[in-house]
PDB file of C-alpha atoms and ligand atoms in Angstrom:
ATOM      1  CA  MET H   1      -6.105  86.270 237.759  1.00  0.00           C
ATOM      2  CA  THR H   2      -8.033  83.156 237.604  1.00  0.00           C
ATOM      3  CA  ARG H   3      -9.333  80.976 240.567  1.00  0.00           C
ATOM      4  CA  MET H   4     -11.466  78.263 239.117  1.00  0.00           C
ATOM      5  CA  LEU H   5     -13.061  74.996 239.933  1.00  0.00           C
ATOM      6  CA  LEU H   6     -13.431  72.185 237.175  1.00  0.00           C
ATOM      7  CA  MET H   7     -16.203  69.833 238.016  1.00  0.00           C
ATOM      8  CA  GLY H   8     -17.792  66.759 236.534  1.00  0.00           C
ATOM      9  CA  PRO H   9     -18.323  63.202 237.287  1.00  0.00           C
ATOM     10  CA  PRO H  10     -15.317  60.603 237.786  1.00  0.00           C
ATOM     11  CA  GLY H  11     -13.921  59.743 234.337  1.00  0.00           C
ATOM     12  CA  SER H  12     -15.221  62.992 232.600  1.00  0.00           C
ATOM     13  CA  GLY H  13     -11.643  63.879 231.816  1.00  0.00           C
ATOM     14  CA  LYS H  14     -11.137  66.472 234.581  1.00  0.00           C
ATOM     15  CA  GLY H  15      -7.326  65.396 235.179  1.00  0.00           C
ATOM     16  CA  THR H  16      -6.481  65.634 231.494  1.00  0.00           C
ATOM     17  CA  GLN H  17      -8.316  68.876 231.035  1.00  0.00           C
ATOM     18  CA  ALA H  18      -7.236  70.493 234.285  1.00  0.00           C
ATOM     19  CA  THR H  19      -3.433  70.463 233.392  1.00  0.00           C
ATOM     20  CA  ARG H  20      -4.096  71.919 229.925  1.00  0.00           C
ATOM     21  CA  ILE H  21      -6.442  74.568 231.008  1.00  0.00           C
ATOM     22  CA  ALA H  22      -4.146  75.530 233.685  1.00  0.00           C
ATOM     23  CA  ASP H  23      -1.148  75.696 231.391  1.00  0.00           C
ATOM     24  CA  LYS H  24      -3.089  78.092 228.982  1.00  0.00           C
ATOM     25  CA  LEU H  25      -4.088  80.244 231.817  1.00  0.00           C
ATOM     26  CA  GLY H  26      -0.862  80.430 233.584  1.00  0.00           C
ATOM     27  CA  ILE H  27      -2.266  78.991 237.028  1.00  0.00           C
ATOM     28  CA  VAL H  28      -1.511  75.881 238.881  1.00  0.00           C
ATOM     29  CA  PRO H  29      -3.704  72.849 238.726  1.00  0.00           C
ATOM     30  CA  ILE H  30      -4.512  71.200 241.942  1.00  0.00           C
ATOM     31  CA  SER H  31      -6.121  67.926 242.027  1.00  0.00           C
ATOM     32  CA  THR H  32      -7.236  66.477 245.454  1.00  0.00           C
ATOM     33  CA  GLY H  33      -7.381  63.108 243.957  1.00  0.00           C
ATOM     34  CA  ASP H  34      -3.650  63.303 242.845  1.00  0.00           C
ATOM     35  CA  ILE H  35      -2.556  64.775 246.014  1.00  0.00           C
ATOM     36  CA  PHE H  36      -4.315  61.731 247.920  1.00  0.00           C
ATOM     37  CA  ARG H  37      -2.672  59.126 245.674  1.00  0.00           C
ATOM     38  CA  HIS H  38       0.879  60.695 246.047  1.00  0.00           C
ATOM     39  CA  ASN H  39       0.292  60.327 249.811  1.00  0.00           C
ATOM     40  CA  VAL H  40      -0.921  56.836 249.529  1.00  0.00           C
ATOM     41  CA  LYS H  41       1.879  55.690 247.497  1.00  0.00           C
ATOM     42  CA  SER H  42       4.458  57.583 249.930  1.00  0.00           C
ATOM     43  CA  MET H  43       2.594  56.173 252.960  1.00  0.00           C
ATOM     44  CA  THR H  44       2.435  59.383 254.784  1.00  0.00           C
ATOM     45  CA  PRO H  45       0.157  59.632 257.656  1.00  0.00           C
ATOM     46  CA  LEU H  46      -2.464  61.538 255.376  1.00  0.00           C
ATOM     47  CA  GLY H  47      -2.133  58.673 252.841  1.00  0.00           C
ATOM     48  CA  VAL H  48      -2.622  55.989 255.310  1.00  0.00           C
ATOM     49  CA  GLU H  49      -5.754  57.614 256.593  1.00  0.00           C
ATOM     50  CA  ALA H  50      -7.176  58.353 253.238  1.00  0.00           C
ATOM     51  CA  LYS H  51      -6.585  54.935 251.688  1.00  0.00           C
ATOM     52  CA  ARG H  52      -9.371  53.082 253.137  1.00  0.00           C
ATOM     53  CA  TYR H  53     -11.819  55.865 251.808  1.00  0.00           C
ATOM     54  CA  ILE H  54     -10.287  55.986 248.313  1.00  0.00           C
ATOM     55  CA  ASP H  55     -10.230  52.215 247.863  1.00  0.00           C
ATOM     56  CA  ASN H  56     -13.873  51.923 248.637  1.00  0.00           C
ATOM     57  CA  GLY H  57     -14.824  54.984 246.469  1.00  0.00           C
ATOM     58  CA  ASP H  58     -16.027  56.904 249.375  1.00  0.00           C
ATOM     59  CA  PHE H  59     -14.977  60.599 250.283  1.00  0.00           C
ATOM     60  CA  VAL H  60     -12.201  61.205 252.453  1.00  0.00           C
ATOM     61  CA  PRO H  61     -13.717  63.224 255.533  1.00  0.00           C
ATOM     62  CA  ASP H  62     -14.103  66.799 255.027  1.00  0.00           C
ATOM     63  CA  GLU H  63     -12.133  67.745 257.900  1.00  0.00           C
ATOM     64  CA  VAL H  64      -9.020  66.190 256.371  1.00  0.00           C
ATOM     65  CA  THR H  65      -9.628  67.068 252.798  1.00  0.00           C
ATOM     66  CA  ASN H  66     -10.246  70.757 253.727  1.00  0.00           C
ATOM     67  CA  ARG H  67      -7.058  71.145 255.705  1.00  0.00           C
ATOM     68  CA  MET H  68      -5.135  69.663 252.934  1.00  0.00           C
ATOM     69  CA  VAL H  69      -6.547  72.116 250.471  1.00  0.00           C
ATOM     70  CA  ALA H  70      -6.229  74.943 252.790  1.00  0.00           C
ATOM     71  CA  ASP H  71      -2.544  74.148 252.966  1.00  0.00           C
ATOM     72  CA  ARG H  72      -2.134  73.710 249.211  1.00  0.00           C
ATOM     73  CA  ILE H  73      -3.772  76.952 248.097  1.00  0.00           C
ATOM     74  CA  ALA H  74      -1.789  78.978 250.630  1.00  0.00           C
ATOM     75  CA  GLN H  75       1.483  78.039 248.867  1.00  0.00           C
ATOM     76  CA  ALA H  76       3.328  80.620 246.863  1.00  0.00           C
ATOM     77  CA  ASP H  77       2.599  79.098 243.448  1.00  0.00           C
ATOM     78  CA  ALA H  78      -1.115  79.373 243.877  1.00  0.00           C
ATOM     79  CA  GLU H  79      -1.053  83.063 244.642  1.00  0.00           C
ATOM     80  CA  HIS H  80      -1.395  83.961 241.013  1.00  0.00           C
ATOM     81  CA  GLY H  81      -4.433  81.677 240.444  1.00  0.00           C
ATOM     82  CA  PHE H  82      -5.237  78.167 240.646  1.00  0.00           C
ATOM     83  CA  LEU H  83      -7.646  75.593 239.196  1.00  0.00           C
ATOM     84  CA  LEU H  84      -9.159  73.000 241.529  1.00  0.00           C
ATOM     85  CA  ASP H  85      -9.985  69.543 240.218  1.00  0.00           C
ATOM     86  CA  GLY H  86     -11.954  67.436 242.448  1.00  0.00           C
ATOM     87  CA  TYR H  87     -12.901  69.938 245.097  1.00  0.00           C
ATOM     88  CA  PRO H  88     -15.410  70.841 246.529  1.00  0.00           C
ATOM     89  CA  ARG H  89     -17.506  67.743 246.335  1.00  0.00           C
ATOM     90  CA  THR H  90     -19.685  68.363 249.398  1.00  0.00           C
ATOM     91  CA  LYS H  91     -21.597  71.133 251.081  1.00  0.00           C
ATOM     92  CA  GLY H  92     -19.095  71.157 253.912  1.00  0.00           C
ATOM     93  CA  GLN H  93     -16.178  71.672 251.356  1.00  0.00           C
ATOM     94  CA  VAL H  94     -17.980  74.373 249.774  1.00  0.00           C
ATOM     95  CA  GLU H  95     -18.343  76.454 253.062  1.00  0.00           C
ATOM     96  CA  ALA H  96     -14.741  75.467 253.949  1.00  0.00           C
ATOM     97  CA  LEU H  97     -13.587  76.921 250.432  1.00  0.00           C
ATOM     98  CA  ASP H  98     -15.453  80.085 251.079  1.00  0.00           C
ATOM     99  CA  ALA H  99     -13.956  80.553 254.350  1.00  0.00           C
ATOM    100  CA  MET H 100     -10.584  79.999 252.814  1.00  0.00           C
ATOM    101  CA  LEU H 101     -11.078  82.541 249.980  1.00  0.00           C
ATOM    102  CA  ALA H 102     -12.740  85.095 252.303  1.00  0.00           C
ATOM    103  CA  GLU H 103      -9.825  84.951 254.756  1.00  0.00           C
ATOM    104  CA  ALA H 104      -7.428  85.674 251.670  1.00  0.00           C
ATOM    105  CA  GLY H 105      -9.762  88.329 250.253  1.00  0.00           C
ATOM    106  CA  GLN H 106     -10.067  86.401 247.106  1.00  0.00           C
ATOM    107  CA  SER H 107     -13.102  85.051 245.030  1.00  0.00           C
ATOM    108  CA  LEU H 108     -13.862  82.518 242.397  1.00  0.00           C
ATOM    109  CA  SER H 109     -13.775  83.507 238.906  1.00  0.00           C
ATOM    110  CA  ALA H 110     -15.566  80.640 237.277  1.00  0.00           C
ATOM    111  CA  VAL H 111     -16.885  77.224 237.730  1.00  0.00           C
ATOM    112  CA  VAL H 112     -16.861  74.879 234.675  1.00  0.00           C
ATOM    113  CA  GLU H 113     -18.656  71.469 234.525  1.00  0.00           C
ATOM    114  CA  LEU H 114     -17.812  68.801 232.136  1.00  0.00           C
ATOM    115  CA  GLU H 115     -20.737  66.742 231.053  1.00  0.00           C
ATOM    116  CA  VAL H 116     -20.383  63.179 230.006  1.00  0.00           C
ATOM    117  CA  PRO H 117     -23.210  60.664 230.096  1.00  0.00           C
ATOM    118  CA  ASP H 118     -23.174  57.751 232.791  1.00  0.00           C
ATOM    119  CA  GLU H 119     -22.936  55.049 230.259  1.00  0.00           C
ATOM    120  CA  GLU H 120     -19.949  56.557 228.614  1.00  0.00           C
ATOM    121  CA  ILE H 121     -18.311  57.260 231.890  1.00  0.00           C
ATOM    122  CA  VAL H 122     -18.524  53.563 233.030  1.00  0.00           C
ATOM    123  CA  GLU H 123     -16.988  52.522 229.719  1.00  0.00           C
ATOM    124  CA  ARG H 124     -14.123  55.088 229.998  1.00  0.00           C
ATOM    125  CA  LEU H 125     -13.305  54.029 233.544  1.00  0.00           C
ATOM    126  CA  LEU H 126     -13.237  50.314 232.845  1.00  0.00           C
ATOM    127  CA  LYS H 127     -10.918  50.984 230.008  1.00  0.00           C
ATOM    128  CA  ARG H 128      -8.640  53.250 232.374  1.00  0.00           C
ATOM    129  CA  ALA H 129      -8.621  50.289 234.772  1.00  0.00           C
ATOM    130  CA  GLU H 130      -6.973  48.013 232.291  1.00  0.00           C
ATOM    131  CA  ILE H 131      -4.460  50.542 231.466  1.00  0.00           C
ATOM    132  CA  GLU H 132      -3.440  52.232 234.689  1.00  0.00           C
ATOM    133  CA  GLY H 133      -4.876  49.678 237.180  1.00  0.00           C
ATOM    134  CA  ARG H 134      -6.345  52.082 239.733  1.00  0.00           C
ATOM    135  CA  ALA H 135      -7.678  50.161 242.659  1.00  0.00           C
ATOM    136  CA  ASP H 136     -10.920  52.221 242.636  1.00  0.00           C
ATOM    137  CA  ASP H 137     -11.591  51.672 238.911  1.00  0.00           C
ATOM    138  CA  THR H 138     -13.541  48.276 239.600  1.00  0.00           C
ATOM    139  CA  GLN H 139     -17.211  48.120 238.301  1.00  0.00           C
ATOM    140  CA  GLU H 140     -18.694  48.194 241.805  1.00  0.00           C
ATOM    141  CA  VAL H 141     -16.478  50.903 243.147  1.00  0.00           C
ATOM    142  CA  ILE H 142     -17.094  53.002 239.943  1.00  0.00           C
ATOM    143  CA  GLU H 143     -20.847  52.838 240.296  1.00  0.00           C
ATOM    144  CA  HIS H 144     -20.520  53.797 243.883  1.00  0.00           C
ATOM    145  CA  ARG H 145     -18.237  56.957 242.990  1.00  0.00           C
ATOM    146  CA  LEU H 146     -20.841  57.998 240.327  1.00  0.00           C
ATOM    147  CA  ASP H 147     -23.691  57.570 242.747  1.00  0.00           C
ATOM    148  CA  LEU H 148     -21.886  59.736 245.326  1.00  0.00           C
ATOM    149  CA  TYR H 149     -21.369  62.259 242.414  1.00  0.00           C
ATOM    150  CA  HIS H 150     -25.102  62.424 241.722  1.00  0.00           C
ATOM    151  CA  ARG H 151     -26.304  62.479 245.324  1.00  0.00           C
ATOM    152  CA  GLU H 152     -23.637  65.034 246.744  1.00  0.00           C
ATOM    153  CA  THR H 153     -21.586  66.784 244.145  1.00  0.00           C
ATOM    154  CA  GLU H 154     -24.443  67.855 241.841  1.00  0.00           C
ATOM    155  CA  SER H 155     -26.023  69.833 244.664  1.00  0.00           C
ATOM    156  CA  VAL H 156     -22.671  71.653 245.050  1.00  0.00           C
ATOM    157  CA  ILE H 157     -22.745  72.628 241.510  1.00  0.00           C
ATOM    158  CA  GLN H 158     -26.395  73.753 241.825  1.00  0.00           C
ATOM    159  CA  GLU H 159     -24.911  76.077 244.784  1.00  0.00           C
ATOM    160  CA  TYR H 160     -22.555  77.707 242.270  1.00  0.00           C
ATOM    161  CA  VAL H 161     -25.241  77.834 239.647  1.00  0.00           C
ATOM    162  CA  GLU H 162     -27.142  80.056 241.923  1.00  0.00           C
ATOM    163  CA  ARG H 163     -24.170  82.279 242.387  1.00  0.00           C
ATOM    164  CA  GLY H 164     -24.096  82.778 238.614  1.00  0.00           C
ATOM    165  CA  ILE H 165     -20.688  81.600 237.916  1.00  0.00           C
ATOM    166  CA  VAL H 166     -21.089  78.041 236.209  1.00  0.00           C
ATOM    167  CA  ALA H 167     -20.638  77.223 232.638  1.00  0.00           C
ATOM    168  CA  ARG H 168     -21.589  73.718 231.484  1.00  0.00           C
ATOM    169  CA  VAL H 169     -19.466  72.101 228.647  1.00  0.00           C
ATOM    170  CA  ASP H 170     -19.872  69.042 226.658  1.00  0.00           C
ATOM    171  CA  GLY H 171     -17.123  66.652 227.718  1.00  0.00           C
ATOM    172  CA  THR H 172     -17.615  64.250 224.921  1.00  0.00           C
ATOM    173  CA  GLY H 173     -15.436  64.156 221.650  1.00  0.00           C
ATOM    174  CA  GLN H 174     -11.851  64.886 220.854  1.00  0.00           C
ATOM    175  CA  ILE H 175      -9.672  65.998 223.849  1.00  0.00           C
ATOM    176  CA  ASP H 176      -8.653  69.137 222.033  1.00  0.00           C
ATOM    177  CA  ASP H 177     -11.986  70.095 221.281  1.00  0.00           C
ATOM    178  CA  VAL H 178     -13.189  69.663 224.666  1.00  0.00           C
ATOM    179  CA  THR H 179     -10.044  71.940 225.948  1.00  0.00           C
ATOM    180  CA  GLU H 180     -11.157  74.523 223.399  1.00  0.00           C
ATOM    181  CA  ARG H 181     -14.760  74.545 224.709  1.00  0.00           C
ATOM    182  CA  LEU H 182     -13.537  74.846 228.356  1.00  0.00           C
ATOM    183  CA  LEU H 183     -11.579  77.856 227.836  1.00  0.00           C
ATOM    184  CA  GLN H 184     -14.216  79.474 225.822  1.00  0.00           C
ATOM    185  CA  ALA H 185     -16.442  78.681 228.745  1.00  0.00           C
ATOM    186  CA  VAL H 186     -13.970  80.151 231.218  1.00  0.00           C
ATOM    187  CA  TYR H 187     -13.405  83.169 229.316  1.00  0.00           C
ATOM    188  CA  SER H 188     -17.286  83.915 228.962  1.00  0.00           C
ATOM    189  CA  VAL H 189     -17.986  83.430 232.633  1.00  0.00           C
ATOM    190  CA  ARG H 190     -15.064  85.540 233.604  1.00  0.00           C
ATOM    191  CA  SER H 191     -15.889  88.387 231.658  1.00  0.00           C
ATOM    192  CA  ALA H 192     -19.761  88.176 232.700  1.00  0.00           C
ATOM    193  CA  THR H 193     -18.688  88.300 236.235  1.00  0.00           C
ATOM    194  CA  GLY H 194     -16.325  91.057 235.842  1.00  0.00           C
ATOM    195  CA  SER H 195     -13.143  89.459 236.901  1.00  0.00           C
ATOM    196  CA  LEU H 196     -11.262  90.207 233.830  1.00  0.00           C
ATOM    197  CA  PRO H 197      -7.821  88.561 233.540  1.00  0.00           C
ATOM    198  CA  VAL H 198      -4.459  90.100 233.862  1.00  0.00           C
ATOM    199  CA  ILE H 199      -3.026  88.581 230.694  1.00  0.00           C
ATOM    200  CA  GLN H 200       0.770  87.626 231.139  1.00  0.00           C
ATOM    201  CA  PRO H 201       2.802  87.511 228.034  1.00  0.00           C
ATOM    202  CA  GLY H 202       2.823  83.993 226.617  1.00  0.00           C
ATOM    203  CA  ALA H 203       0.537  82.691 229.136  1.00  0.00           C
ATOM    204  CA  GLU H 204      -2.558  82.783 227.084  1.00  0.00           C
ATOM    205  CA  SER H 205      -2.759  82.501 223.398  1.00  0.00           C
TER     206      SER H 205
HETATM  207  P1  ADP S   1     -12.491  60.602 240.405  1.00  0.00           P
HETATM  208  O1  ADP S   1     -13.139  61.927 240.179  1.00  0.00           O
HETATM  209  O2  ADP S   1     -12.119  59.713 239.158  1.00  0.00           O
HETATM  210  O3  ADP S   1     -13.406  59.766 241.332  1.00  0.00           O
HETATM  211  P2  ADP S   1     -10.349  61.553 241.861  1.00  0.00           P
HETATM  212  O4  ADP S   1      -8.807  61.251 241.388  1.00  0.00           O
HETATM  213  O5  ADP S   1     -10.573  62.833 241.656  1.00  0.00           O
HETATM  214  O6  ADP S   1     -11.286  60.644 241.146  1.00  0.00           O
HETATM  215  O7  ADP S   1     -10.476  61.135 243.418  1.00  0.00           O
HETATM  216  C1  ADP S   1      -9.960  59.973 243.656  1.00  0.00           C
HETATM  217  C2  ADP S   1     -10.518  59.713 245.180  1.00  0.00           C
HETATM  218  O8  ADP S   1      -9.906  60.543 246.069  1.00  0.00           O
HETATM  219  C3  ADP S   1     -12.082  59.812 245.501  1.00  0.00           C
HETATM  220  O9  ADP S   1     -12.831  58.803 245.152  1.00  0.00           O
HETATM  221  C4  ADP S   1     -11.944  60.195 247.049  1.00  0.00           C
HETATM  222  O10 ADP S   1     -12.034  58.987 247.685  1.00  0.00           O
HETATM  223  C5  ADP S   1     -10.721  61.026 247.153  1.00  0.00           C
HETATM  224  N1  ADP S   1     -11.111  62.420 246.886  1.00  0.00           N
HETATM  225  C6  ADP S   1     -10.751  63.068 245.963  1.00  0.00           C
HETATM  226  N2  ADP S   1     -11.041  64.511 246.062  1.00  0.00           N
HETATM  227  C7  ADP S   1     -11.961  64.535 247.229  1.00  0.00           C
HETATM  228  C8  ADP S   1     -12.743  65.533 247.948  1.00  0.00           C
HETATM  229  N3  ADP S   1     -12.706  66.729 247.427  1.00  0.00           N
HETATM  230  N4  ADP S   1     -13.207  65.101 248.976  1.00  0.00           N
HETATM  231  C9  ADP S   1     -13.212  63.878 249.530  1.00  0.00           C
HETATM  232  N5  ADP S   1     -12.568  62.967 249.007  1.00  0.00           N
HETATM  233  C10 ADP S   1     -11.874  63.161 247.773  1.00  0.00           C
END
């Protein structure tokens, strides 16, 4: 059973890696950014509320984000493990997640942080802007998101470092190599913390 967080700055490749890692481990990937974008596209009340924050590169308020994550991880497919991508990003979200897990008698197996230098991040995101046209991939908004990451989310990672469940992984280079490094990191944290996996046939290779 793996319940893990994939952390890293915007543009570090979390989304790409999250689905690959989750597939390998037989768990569901849950991306708060993706859930918000789907809601914005479908113009749900959640999407309408979230849009103004997302477009400016600001965090959606904790109260809204926490409720959304609580609903999502309570769904049946997350019962056998999940990988959270893009959550928690604030101290308030860490507390909320702790409470959700405690209530369900669960705990985190590992937190993996993808490291990519800022210069490469800006380059990658500007390139993505040309291809995908995400409204929040302009130079100004990218810099704001990166700044928020350094100001708020790095101390979130620090909190998990103190709990002894973080592994840092080099996020540069070939996508396959990064996936391999991430998997190794998850395995090593999991075994170090004693939450050994229940291996399902075919789920891990
Ligand atoms: P990135 O990591 O590249 O900034 P995401 O796709 O993960 O992009 O998130 C896009 C946007 O969705 C964020 O800039 C923010 O507005 C919102 N968002 C995603 N996750 C969270 C979160 N945990 N808390 C608050 N806002 C979030």
